[in-house]
mmCIF file of C-alpha atoms and ligand atoms in Angstrom:
data_model
loop_
_atom_site.group_PDB
_atom_site.id
_atom_site.type_symbol
_atom_site.label_atom_id
_atom_site.label_comp_id
_atom_site.label_asym_id
_atom_site.label_seq_id
_atom_site.Cartn_x
_atom_site.Cartn_y
_atom_site.Cartn_z
ATOM 1 C CA MET A 6 92.220 137.476 119.530
ATOM 2 C CA THR A 7 95.386 135.786 120.811
ATOM 3 C CA LEU A 8 96.766 133.301 118.309
ATOM 4 C CA SER A 9 97.903 129.911 119.569
ATOM 5 C CA SER A 10 101.333 128.441 119.040
ATOM 6 C CA VAL A 11 101.334 125.155 117.065
ATOM 7 C CA HIS A 12 103.729 122.338 117.934
ATOM 8 C CA ILE A 13 104.785 118.967 116.597
ATOM 9 C CA ILE A 14 104.344 116.671 119.613
ATOM 10 C CA GLY A 15 104.693 113.294 117.880
ATOM 11 C CA VAL A 16 106.476 111.921 114.805
ATOM 12 C CA GLY A 17 106.207 108.571 113.006
ATOM 13 C CA GLY A 18 107.151 106.823 109.800
ATOM 14 C CA TYR A 19 106.531 103.562 108.010
ATOM 15 C CA LEU A 20 108.193 101.881 105.035
ATOM 16 C CA PRO A 21 106.833 98.705 103.435
ATOM 17 C CA GLU A 22 109.043 95.646 103.796
ATOM 18 C CA ARG A 23 109.921 94.930 100.170
ATOM 19 C CA ILE A 24 113.108 96.679 99.069
ATOM 20 C CA MET A 25 113.935 97.222 95.416
ATOM 21 C CA THR A 26 117.597 98.025 94.811
ATOM 22 C CA ASN A 27 119.138 99.698 91.791
ATOM 23 C CA ALA A 28 120.479 96.266 90.842
ATOM 24 C CA ASP A 29 116.879 94.985 90.759
ATOM 25 C CA LEU A 30 116.034 97.839 88.383
ATOM 26 C CA GLU A 31 118.916 96.878 86.085
ATOM 27 C CA ALA A 32 116.903 93.740 85.360
ATOM 28 C CA LEU A 33 113.810 95.779 84.412
ATOM 29 C CA VAL A 34 115.068 98.704 82.342
ATOM 30 C CA ASP A 35 118.208 99.808 80.531
ATOM 31 C CA THR A 36 119.958 101.438 83.495
ATOM 32 C CA THR A 37 122.820 100.938 85.929
ATOM 33 C CA ASP A 38 123.283 101.304 89.661
ATOM 34 C CA GLU A 39 126.081 103.747 88.880
ATOM 35 C CA TRP A 40 123.879 106.002 86.711
ATOM 36 C CA ILE A 41 121.042 106.097 89.241
ATOM 37 C CA ALA A 42 123.325 106.710 92.223
ATOM 38 C CA GLU A 43 125.315 109.416 90.437
ATOM 39 C CA ARG A 44 122.369 111.311 88.904
ATOM 40 C CA THR A 45 119.879 110.970 91.778
ATOM 41 C CA GLY A 46 121.624 109.729 94.948
ATOM 42 C CA ILE A 47 119.113 106.851 95.140
ATOM 43 C CA ARG A 48 120.345 103.319 95.971
ATOM 44 C CA GLN A 49 117.096 101.583 96.879
ATOM 45 C CA ARG A 50 113.401 102.206 97.490
ATOM 46 C CA HIS A 51 110.581 100.401 99.338
ATOM 47 C CA ILE A 52 107.637 98.884 97.462
ATOM 48 C CA ILE A 53 104.145 98.423 98.884
ATOM 49 C CA ALA A 54 102.935 94.818 99.339
ATOM 50 C CA GLU A 55 100.146 93.413 97.178
ATOM 51 C CA ASP A 56 97.751 93.349 100.120
ATOM 52 C CA GLN A 57 98.543 96.884 101.293
ATOM 53 C CA MET A 58 96.939 100.171 100.319
ATOM 54 C CA THR A 59 98.155 103.725 100.858
ATOM 55 C CA SER A 60 95.860 103.957 103.921
ATOM 56 C CA ASP A 61 97.659 100.981 105.507
ATOM 57 C CA LEU A 62 101.007 102.755 105.245
ATOM 58 C CA ALA A 63 99.401 105.909 106.676
ATOM 59 C CA VAL A 64 97.910 103.979 109.600
ATOM 60 C CA GLU A 65 101.296 102.546 110.603
ATOM 61 C CA ALA A 66 102.979 105.959 110.499
ATOM 62 C CA ALA A 67 100.080 107.522 112.414
ATOM 63 C CA LYS A 68 100.218 104.864 115.151
ATOM 64 C CA MET A 69 103.905 105.583 115.667
ATOM 65 C CA ALA A 70 103.275 109.342 115.835
ATOM 66 C CA LEU A 71 100.425 108.894 118.349
ATOM 67 C CA LEU A 72 102.602 106.653 120.506
ATOM 68 C CA ASP A 73 105.417 109.184 120.327
ATOM 69 C CA ALA A 74 103.018 111.959 121.385
ATOM 70 C CA GLY A 75 101.740 109.802 124.244
ATOM 71 C CA ILE A 76 98.116 110.164 123.162
ATOM 72 C CA THR A 77 95.484 108.011 121.457
ATOM 73 C CA ILE A 78 93.197 108.522 118.479
ATOM 74 C CA ASP A 79 90.492 109.640 120.956
ATOM 75 C CA ASP A 80 92.567 112.771 121.651
ATOM 76 C CA ILE A 81 92.619 113.775 117.950
ATOM 77 C CA ASP A 82 90.117 116.270 116.541
ATOM 78 C CA ALA A 83 91.074 116.327 112.829
ATOM 79 C CA LEU A 84 93.036 114.099 110.435
ATOM 80 C CA VAL A 85 94.604 115.088 107.125
ATOM 81 C CA VAL A 86 96.299 112.819 104.582
ATOM 82 C CA ALA A 87 98.468 114.293 101.855
ATOM 83 C CA THR A 88 98.528 111.791 99.007
ATOM 84 C CA THR A 89 98.778 111.505 95.247
ATOM 85 C CA THR A 90 97.914 107.808 95.351
ATOM 86 C CA PRO A 91 94.637 107.592 97.268
ATOM 87 C CA ASP A 92 93.081 104.175 97.954
ATOM 88 C CA MET A 93 90.135 105.225 95.772
ATOM 89 C CA ILE A 94 89.001 108.319 93.903
ATOM 90 C CA PHE A 95 86.612 108.706 96.827
ATOM 91 C CA PRO A 96 86.072 108.538 99.744
ATOM 92 C CA SER A 97 89.194 110.348 100.868
ATOM 93 C CA THR A 98 92.047 108.200 102.139
ATOM 94 C CA ALA A 99 91.876 110.293 105.320
ATOM 95 C CA THR A 100 88.417 108.884 106.126
ATOM 96 C CA VAL A 101 89.718 105.341 105.521
ATOM 97 C CA VAL A 102 92.632 106.019 107.859
ATOM 98 C CA GLN A 103 90.311 107.527 110.476
ATOM 99 C CA SER A 104 88.189 104.393 110.425
ATOM 100 C CA LYS A 105 91.158 102.000 110.531
ATOM 101 C CA LEU A 106 92.521 103.896 113.554
ATOM 102 C CA GLY A 107 89.135 103.735 115.303
ATOM 103 C CA GLY A 108 88.574 107.508 115.171
ATOM 104 C CA LYS A 109 85.063 108.855 115.609
ATOM 105 C CA GLU A 110 83.375 111.708 113.733
ATOM 106 C CA PHE A 111 86.181 114.271 113.710
ATOM 107 C CA PRO A 112 86.780 115.816 110.268
ATOM 108 C CA ALA A 113 89.142 113.975 107.922
ATOM 109 C CA TRP A 114 90.208 115.056 104.449
ATOM 110 C CA ASP A 115 92.930 114.650 101.807
ATOM 111 C CA VAL A 116 95.314 117.260 100.434
ATOM 112 C CA GLN A 117 96.540 116.901 96.859
ATOM 113 C CA ALA A 118 99.650 118.915 96.110
ATOM 114 C CA VAL A 119 101.706 115.921 94.926
ATOM 115 C CA CYS A 120 105.205 115.945 96.496
ATOM 116 C CA SER A 121 104.378 119.229 98.286
ATOM 117 C CA GLY A 122 101.264 117.772 99.953
ATOM 118 C CA PHE A 123 102.753 117.542 103.424
ATOM 119 C CA VAL A 124 104.175 121.077 103.302
ATOM 120 C CA TYR A 125 100.816 122.355 102.007
ATOM 121 C CA GLY A 126 98.859 120.448 104.671
ATOM 122 C CA LEU A 127 101.098 121.678 107.462
ATOM 123 C CA ALA A 128 100.685 125.275 106.271
ATOM 124 C CA HIS A 129 96.867 125.012 106.215
ATOM 125 C CA LEU A 130 96.716 123.336 109.610
ATOM 126 C CA GLU A 131 99.055 125.900 111.100
ATOM 127 C CA GLY A 132 96.601 128.644 110.148
ATOM 128 C CA MET A 133 93.511 126.725 111.306
ATOM 129 C CA MET A 134 95.066 125.717 114.601
ATOM 130 C CA ARG A 135 96.462 129.164 115.373
ATOM 131 C CA ALA A 136 92.921 130.463 114.948
ATOM 132 C CA GLY A 137 91.610 127.905 117.445
ATOM 133 C CA MET A 138 89.806 125.561 115.063
ATOM 134 C CA TYR A 139 91.502 122.335 116.242
ATOM 135 C CA LYS A 140 93.526 121.351 119.293
ATOM 136 C CA ARG A 141 95.252 118.125 118.148
ATOM 137 C CA VAL A 142 95.580 117.008 114.549
ATOM 138 C CA LEU A 143 97.173 114.059 112.757
ATOM 139 C CA MET A 144 98.935 115.199 109.585
ATOM 140 C CA ILE A 145 100.107 112.325 107.391
ATOM 141 C CA GLY A 146 101.899 112.057 104.047
ATOM 142 C CA ALA A 147 101.371 108.603 102.497
ATOM 143 C CA GLU A 148 102.078 107.236 99.035
ATOM 144 C CA SER A 149 102.206 104.125 96.915
ATOM 145 C CA MET A 150 103.917 105.817 93.973
ATOM 146 C CA SER A 151 105.060 102.442 92.610
ATOM 147 C CA ARG A 152 101.427 101.846 91.581
ATOM 148 C CA ILE A 153 101.409 104.824 89.210
ATOM 149 C CA VAL A 154 104.900 104.469 87.785
ATOM 150 C CA ASP A 155 105.522 103.197 84.266
ATOM 151 C CA TRP A 156 107.906 100.319 84.955
ATOM 152 C CA THR A 157 109.166 100.455 81.373
ATOM 153 C CA ASP A 158 110.229 104.131 81.564
ATOM 154 C CA ARG A 159 113.788 104.335 82.915
ATOM 155 C CA GLY A 160 113.515 108.112 83.194
ATOM 156 C CA THR A 161 110.916 107.888 85.980
ATOM 157 C CA CYS A 162 110.607 104.354 87.418
ATOM 158 C CA ILE A 163 114.028 104.582 89.058
ATOM 159 C CA LEU A 164 113.001 107.614 91.096
ATOM 160 C CA PHE A 165 110.009 106.691 93.192
ATOM 161 C CA GLY A 166 109.296 104.666 96.317
ATOM 162 C CA ASP A 167 106.459 104.001 98.760
ATOM 163 C CA GLY A 168 106.016 104.934 102.413
ATOM 164 C CA ALA A 169 104.299 107.183 104.926
ATOM 165 C CA GLY A 170 105.285 109.766 107.515
ATOM 166 C CA ALA A 171 103.101 111.420 110.145
ATOM 167 C CA VAL A 172 103.128 114.111 112.793
ATOM 168 C CA VAL A 173 100.762 114.991 115.623
ATOM 169 C CA LEU A 174 100.246 118.738 115.902
ATOM 170 C CA GLU A 175 99.048 120.435 119.066
ATOM 171 C CA ALA A 176 97.856 124.010 119.529
ATOM 172 C CA GLY A 177 98.645 126.052 122.638
ATOM 173 C CA GLY A 178 100.529 125.013 125.747
ATOM 174 C CA PRO A 179 103.090 126.924 127.798
ATOM 175 C CA ASP A 180 105.938 126.720 125.236
ATOM 176 C CA ALA A 181 104.907 129.724 123.126
ATOM 177 C CA GLU A 182 108.551 130.382 122.108
ATOM 178 C CA ASN A 183 108.755 127.236 119.998
ATOM 179 C CA GLY A 184 106.548 125.567 117.380
ATOM 180 C CA MET A 185 105.522 126.665 113.892
ATOM 181 C CA VAL A 186 107.083 129.959 112.815
ATOM 182 C CA GLY A 187 105.345 130.240 109.446
ATOM 183 C CA SER A 188 104.765 128.803 105.986
ATOM 184 C CA ILE A 189 104.865 129.981 102.383
ATOM 185 C CA LEU A 190 103.122 128.209 99.511
ATOM 186 C CA HIS A 191 103.244 128.758 95.754
ATOM 187 C CA ALA A 192 101.757 127.153 92.653
ATOM 188 C CA ASP A 193 102.005 127.800 88.919
ATOM 189 C CA GLY A 194 99.716 125.622 86.831
ATOM 190 C CA SER A 195 101.234 126.805 83.577
ATOM 191 C CA TYR A 196 103.920 124.174 84.183
ATOM 192 C CA ARG A 197 101.423 121.323 84.568
ATOM 193 C CA GLU A 198 102.481 119.454 81.406
ATOM 194 C CA LEU A 199 106.035 118.929 82.658
ATOM 195 C CA LEU A 200 105.129 116.485 85.418
ATOM 196 C CA LYS A 201 101.801 114.660 85.447
ATOM 197 C CA ALA A 202 99.880 111.390 85.640
ATOM 198 C CA HIS A 203 96.508 110.792 84.032
ATOM 199 C CA HIS A 204 94.054 109.326 86.440
ATOM 200 C CA THR A 205 93.286 105.839 85.276
ATOM 201 C CA HIS A 206 95.345 104.188 87.999
ATOM 202 C CA PRO A 207 92.468 103.156 90.283
ATOM 203 C CA LYS A 208 91.653 100.541 87.623
ATOM 204 C CA LEU A 209 94.946 98.825 88.356
ATOM 205 C CA SER A 210 94.574 96.034 90.857
ATOM 206 C CA PRO A 211 97.503 95.368 93.217
ATOM 207 C CA GLU A 212 98.081 92.053 91.390
ATOM 208 C CA MET A 213 98.418 93.803 88.045
ATOM 209 C CA HIS A 214 100.822 96.226 89.635
ATOM 210 C CA HIS A 215 103.116 93.448 90.765
ATOM 211 C CA GLN A 216 102.888 91.693 87.439
ATOM 212 C CA LYS A 217 103.961 94.964 85.870
ATOM 213 C CA ILE A 218 107.049 95.117 88.056
ATOM 214 C CA ASP A 219 107.943 91.470 87.971
ATOM 215 C CA PHE A 220 107.109 90.619 84.363
ATOM 216 C CA ARG A 221 107.552 94.021 82.706
ATOM 217 C CA ILE A 222 104.040 94.289 81.361
ATOM 218 C CA ASP A 223 103.886 97.409 79.211
ATOM 219 C CA SER A 224 102.050 100.159 81.041
ATOM 220 C CA ALA A 225 100.705 101.867 77.911
ATOM 221 C CA GLY A 226 97.125 102.932 78.477
ATOM 222 C CA THR A 227 97.302 102.825 82.253
ATOM 223 C CA ALA A 228 98.185 105.624 84.631
ATOM 224 C CA ALA A 229 101.812 106.519 84.741
ATOM 225 C CA VAL A 230 103.970 109.373 85.864
ATOM 226 C CA GLU A 231 105.189 111.387 82.882
ATOM 227 C CA MET A 232 108.010 113.841 83.438
ATOM 228 C CA LYS A 233 110.327 116.080 81.500
ATOM 229 C CA GLY A 234 112.998 115.426 84.127
ATOM 230 C CA ASN A 235 115.530 117.893 82.906
ATOM 231 C CA GLU A 236 113.184 120.879 82.872
ATOM 232 C CA VAL A 237 111.621 119.915 86.195
ATOM 233 C CA PHE A 238 115.084 119.700 87.707
ATOM 234 C CA ARG A 239 116.093 123.156 86.530
ATOM 235 C CA ILE A 240 112.910 124.878 87.711
ATOM 236 C CA ALA A 241 112.897 122.962 91.037
ATOM 237 C CA VAL A 242 116.370 124.266 91.855
ATOM 238 C CA THR A 243 115.361 127.864 91.070
ATOM 239 C CA LYS A 244 111.989 127.849 92.857
ATOM 240 C CA LEU A 245 113.285 126.065 95.951
ATOM 241 C CA GLY A 246 116.232 128.429 96.138
ATOM 242 C CA SER A 247 113.888 131.406 96.107
ATOM 243 C CA VAL A 248 111.198 130.065 98.478
ATOM 244 C CA VAL A 249 113.713 129.263 101.226
ATOM 245 C CA LYS A 250 115.095 132.798 100.971
ATOM 246 C CA GLU A 251 111.563 134.224 100.904
ATOM 247 C CA ILE A 252 110.467 132.477 104.107
ATOM 248 C CA LEU A 253 113.637 133.523 105.948
ATOM 249 C CA ALA A 254 113.229 137.149 104.862
ATOM 250 C CA LYS A 255 109.560 137.150 105.864
ATOM 251 C CA HIS A 256 110.486 136.148 109.414
ATOM 252 C CA GLU A 257 113.596 138.350 109.562
ATOM 253 C CA LEU A 258 115.913 135.360 109.811
ATOM 254 C CA THR A 259 119.092 134.539 107.916
ATOM 255 C CA ASP A 260 120.789 131.409 106.542
ATOM 256 C CA SER A 261 122.900 131.002 109.661
ATOM 257 C CA ASP A 262 119.800 130.832 111.894
ATOM 258 C CA ILE A 263 118.735 127.490 110.402
ATOM 259 C CA ASP A 264 119.816 124.420 112.330
ATOM 260 C CA TRP A 265 118.307 121.755 110.059
ATOM 261 C CA LEU A 266 117.048 121.530 106.515
ATOM 262 C CA VAL A 267 114.421 118.820 105.919
ATOM 263 C CA PRO A 268 113.938 118.827 102.142
ATOM 264 C CA HIS A 269 111.739 116.851 99.781
ATOM 265 C CA GLN A 270 113.863 113.882 98.672
ATOM 266 C CA ALA A 271 113.566 113.953 94.863
ATOM 267 C CA ASN A 272 117.208 114.088 93.889
ATOM 268 C CA ILE A 273 120.396 114.585 95.941
ATOM 269 C CA ARG A 274 121.608 117.174 93.424
ATOM 270 C CA ILE A 275 118.490 119.336 93.968
ATOM 271 C CA ILE A 276 118.968 119.046 97.742
ATOM 272 C CA GLN A 277 122.644 119.991 97.453
ATOM 273 C CA ALA A 278 121.737 123.044 95.380
ATOM 274 C CA THR A 279 119.265 124.252 98.041
ATOM 275 C CA ALA A 280 121.745 123.608 100.863
ATOM 276 C CA LYS A 281 124.375 125.563 98.926
ATOM 277 C CA LYS A 282 121.973 128.475 98.472
ATOM 278 C CA LEU A 283 121.524 128.482 102.271
ATOM 279 C CA LYS A 284 125.289 128.046 102.855
ATOM 280 C CA MET A 285 124.513 124.908 104.867
ATOM 281 C CA ASP A 286 126.793 121.901 105.280
ATOM 282 C CA MET A 287 125.216 118.645 104.142
ATOM 283 C CA ASP A 288 125.570 117.251 107.672
ATOM 284 C CA ARG A 289 122.796 119.672 108.708
ATOM 285 C CA VAL A 290 120.452 118.251 106.068
ATOM 286 C CA ALA A 291 118.045 115.342 106.697
ATOM 287 C CA LEU A 292 118.796 112.822 103.945
ATOM 288 C CA THR A 293 116.759 109.717 103.137
ATOM 289 C CA VAL A 294 116.873 109.834 99.336
ATOM 290 C CA ALA A 295 119.479 107.044 99.146
ATOM 291 C CA THR A 296 117.318 104.502 100.942
ATOM 292 C CA HIS A 297 113.743 105.726 100.288
ATOM 293 C CA GLY A 298 113.903 107.293 96.817
ATOM 294 C CA ASN A 299 111.216 109.897 96.123
ATOM 295 C CA THR A 300 108.162 109.024 98.223
ATOM 296 C CA SER A 301 106.290 112.151 97.100
ATOM 297 C CA SER A 302 104.209 113.621 99.951
ATOM 298 C CA ALA A 303 105.656 111.099 102.432
ATOM 299 C CA SER A 304 109.217 112.237 101.843
ATOM 300 C CA VAL A 305 109.349 115.291 104.118
ATOM 301 C CA PRO A 306 107.709 113.648 107.180
ATOM 302 C CA LEU A 307 109.784 110.486 106.633
ATOM 303 C CA ALA A 308 112.960 112.591 106.556
ATOM 304 C CA LEU A 309 111.813 114.464 109.669
ATOM 305 C CA ASN A 310 111.120 111.142 111.402
ATOM 306 C CA ASP A 311 114.583 109.921 110.451
ATOM 307 C CA LEU A 312 116.236 113.063 111.808
ATOM 308 C CA TYR A 313 114.152 112.957 114.993
ATOM 309 C CA ARG A 314 114.916 109.267 115.622
ATOM 310 C CA SER A 315 118.643 109.947 115.136
ATOM 311 C CA GLY A 316 118.481 111.928 118.395
ATOM 312 C CA LYS A 317 120.132 114.968 116.821
ATOM 313 C CA LEU A 318 117.203 117.382 117.168
ATOM 314 C CA GLU A 319 117.259 119.709 120.156
ATOM 315 C CA LYS A 320 114.465 121.790 121.597
ATOM 316 C CA GLY A 321 114.428 125.308 120.174
ATOM 317 C CA GLN A 322 116.351 124.440 117.010
ATOM 318 C CA LEU A 323 115.122 126.082 113.815
ATOM 319 C CA ILE A 324 114.022 123.625 111.121
ATOM 320 C CA LEU A 325 113.218 124.458 107.516
ATOM 321 C CA LEU A 326 110.998 122.071 105.536
ATOM 322 C CA GLU A 327 110.635 122.490 101.761
ATOM 323 C CA ALA A 328 109.140 120.683 98.778
ATOM 324 C CA PHE A 329 108.660 121.034 95.036
ATOM 325 C CA ALA A 330 106.006 119.143 93.053
ATOM 326 C CA GLY A 331 103.995 118.664 89.912
ATOM 327 C CA GLY A 332 101.660 121.563 89.173
ATOM 328 C CA PHE A 333 104.053 123.087 89.849
ATOM 329 C CA ALA A 334 103.260 123.444 93.540
ATOM 330 C CA TRP A 335 105.996 124.283 96.022
ATOM 331 C CA GLY A 336 106.515 125.738 99.468
ATOM 332 C CA ALA A 337 108.305 125.798 102.803
ATOM 333 C CA ASN A 338 107.548 125.649 106.519
ATOM 334 C CA LEU A 339 109.692 127.007 109.341
ATOM 335 C CA LEU A 340 109.427 125.713 112.881
ATOM 336 C CA ARG A 341 111.254 125.701 116.177
ATOM 337 C CA TRP A 342 111.473 122.185 117.552
ATOM 338 C CA SER A 343 109.286 121.795 120.652
ATOM 339 C CA LYS A 344 110.070 118.289 121.901
HETATM 340 O O1 UT7 B 405 109.349 115.089 93.102
HETATM 341 C C1 UT7 B 405 108.911 116.005 92.121
HETATM 342 C C2 UT7 B 405 110.016 116.690 91.486
HETATM 343 N N1 UT7 B 405 110.794 115.801 90.664
HETATM 344 C C3 UT7 B 405 112.044 116.063 90.461
HETATM 345 O O2 UT7 B 405 112.516 117.014 91.030
HETATM 346 C C4 UT7 B 405 112.861 115.255 89.479
HETATM 347 C C5 UT7 B 405 113.733 116.193 88.724
HETATM 348 N N2 UT7 B 405 114.552 115.585 87.695
HETATM 349 C C6 UT7 B 405 115.603 114.758 87.961
HETATM 350 O O3 UT7 B 405 115.843 114.390 89.084
HETATM 351 C C7 UT7 B 405 116.518 114.389 86.813
HETATM 352 O O4 UT7 B 405 116.190 115.161 85.705
HETATM 353 C C8 UT7 B 405 116.492 112.888 86.423
HETATM 354 C C9 UT7 B 405 117.168 112.075 87.526
HETATM 355 C C10 UT7 B 405 115.073 112.430 86.226
HETATM 356 C C11 UT7 B 405 117.279 112.677 85.151
HETATM 357 O O5 UT7 B 405 118.611 113.138 85.305
HETATM 358 P P1 UT7 B 405 119.280 114.104 84.209
HETATM 359 O O6 UT7 B 405 120.651 114.298 84.658
HETATM 360 O O7 UT7 B 405 118.387 115.296 84.092
HETATM 361 O O8 UT7 B 405 119.259 113.196 82.921
HETATM 362 P P2 UT7 B 405 118.563 113.491 81.510
HETATM 363 O O9 UT7 B 405 117.075 113.321 81.623
HETATM 364 O O10 UT7 B 405 119.066 114.766 80.951
HETATM 365 O O11 UT7 B 405 119.143 112.302 80.676
HETATM 366 C C12 UT7 B 405 120.540 112.210 80.391
HETATM 367 C C13 UT7 B 405 120.792 110.907 79.673
HETATM 368 C C14 UT7 B 405 119.843 110.674 78.513
HETATM 369 O O12 UT7 B 405 120.584 110.014 77.482
HETATM 370 P P3 UT7 B 405 121.076 110.830 76.197
HETATM 371 O O13 UT7 B 405 119.831 111.377 75.574
HETATM 372 O O14 UT7 B 405 121.983 111.883 76.742
HETATM 373 O O15 UT7 B 405 121.762 109.775 75.403
HETATM 374 C C15 UT7 B 405 118.814 109.734 79.060
HETATM 375 O O16 UT7 B 405 118.214 108.932 78.080
HETATM 376 O O17 UT7 B 405 120.584 109.823 80.582
HETATM 377 C C16 UT7 B 405 119.653 108.897 79.993
HETATM 378 N N3 UT7 B 405 118.877 108.278 81.065
HETATM 379 C C17 UT7 B 405 119.277 107.180 81.708
HETATM 380 N N4 UT7 B 405 120.370 106.401 81.569
HETATM 381 C C18 UT7 B 405 120.487 105.350 82.408
HETATM 382 C C19 UT7 B 405 117.709 108.692 81.584
HETATM 383 N N5 UT7 B 405 117.323 107.858 82.556
HETATM 384 C C20 UT7 B 405 118.285 106.914 82.652
HETATM 385 C C21 UT7 B 405 118.463 105.791 83.488
HETATM 386 N N6 UT7 B 405 119.577 105.040 83.319
HETATM 387 N N7 UT7 B 405 117.578 105.451 84.453
#
């Protein structure tokens, strides 16, 4: 059997209108713009509107990716949403997005690997599409993390933001040289207590969520991200450093072969550590952490969208995507740009 090449043929992103700056956070918790900027690189983040759901963010990103690919939803034969903040426990957010986009009967499902969801989804789709299962797929990362953050916990509420990023993947075509090179995924559930959220958040209405932000209602008893930041940081640096080396070695490539690093945007210091491990200058790294914060599974496709829209990407360039997440679940994808 001849395996197909798999290409990104469209990219999109969407950020909700409301911006929350570090100065806004100073009014909520005992923190400073200086502390947040210095320790995380974050200056602001976007917050979902009361009348929006995660699926709405996903739909906007998907529309942009479809437009960019020059196709419509009728050309799509599968849709995947990576999300930690689904509209409901079920049905999947992917089916909601399919319906809102007017898609008909093609399979749609969610991937839950927290901040690594997009990298995980891309890896799975790469395998399925190489084997001929689907021709054109929408892969979306979409999150409303602000709805599961404890707005009284300065250790976590300063980190997260909302948004969505999407790509259209296509199998086959004449450009067999470019496209997905490969993916590596890892997980180790023994670390699960270090970064988690109990799942009571669907009980929170959007109104309650905004009251929590605006009036500092104590989040005790409702879903909230809990993190031992320090330990997560240390392990993230180690695991990301090793997975990027692992994927390069697997494909007989070296640091100097990489043109762009598109990392998960959790903390500028984690990104710098990975870039250093790869001996890459920071001007070859897609950076959105300052303006988006950590948008979990949306962060990698949003950073890719940013890089793509900057006009800096050239056909044939080697791009390394990576992410680290609760679980822990982490991984990397390598691809040669096809557009
Ligand atoms: O996306 C999934 C993966 N997630 C991550 O990768 C996040 C990884 N972790 C981190 O990014 C960092 O650990 C944080 C940004 C969360 C925290 O930075 P840190 O440099 O590890 O700080 P720390 O937790 O060790 O806290 C240092 C001090 C503490 O005060 P004391 O105990 O030294 O007096 C904290 O209470 O900073 C204090 N602190 C704050 N001060 C001002 C913690 N949060 C804040 C805050 N503002 N927002």
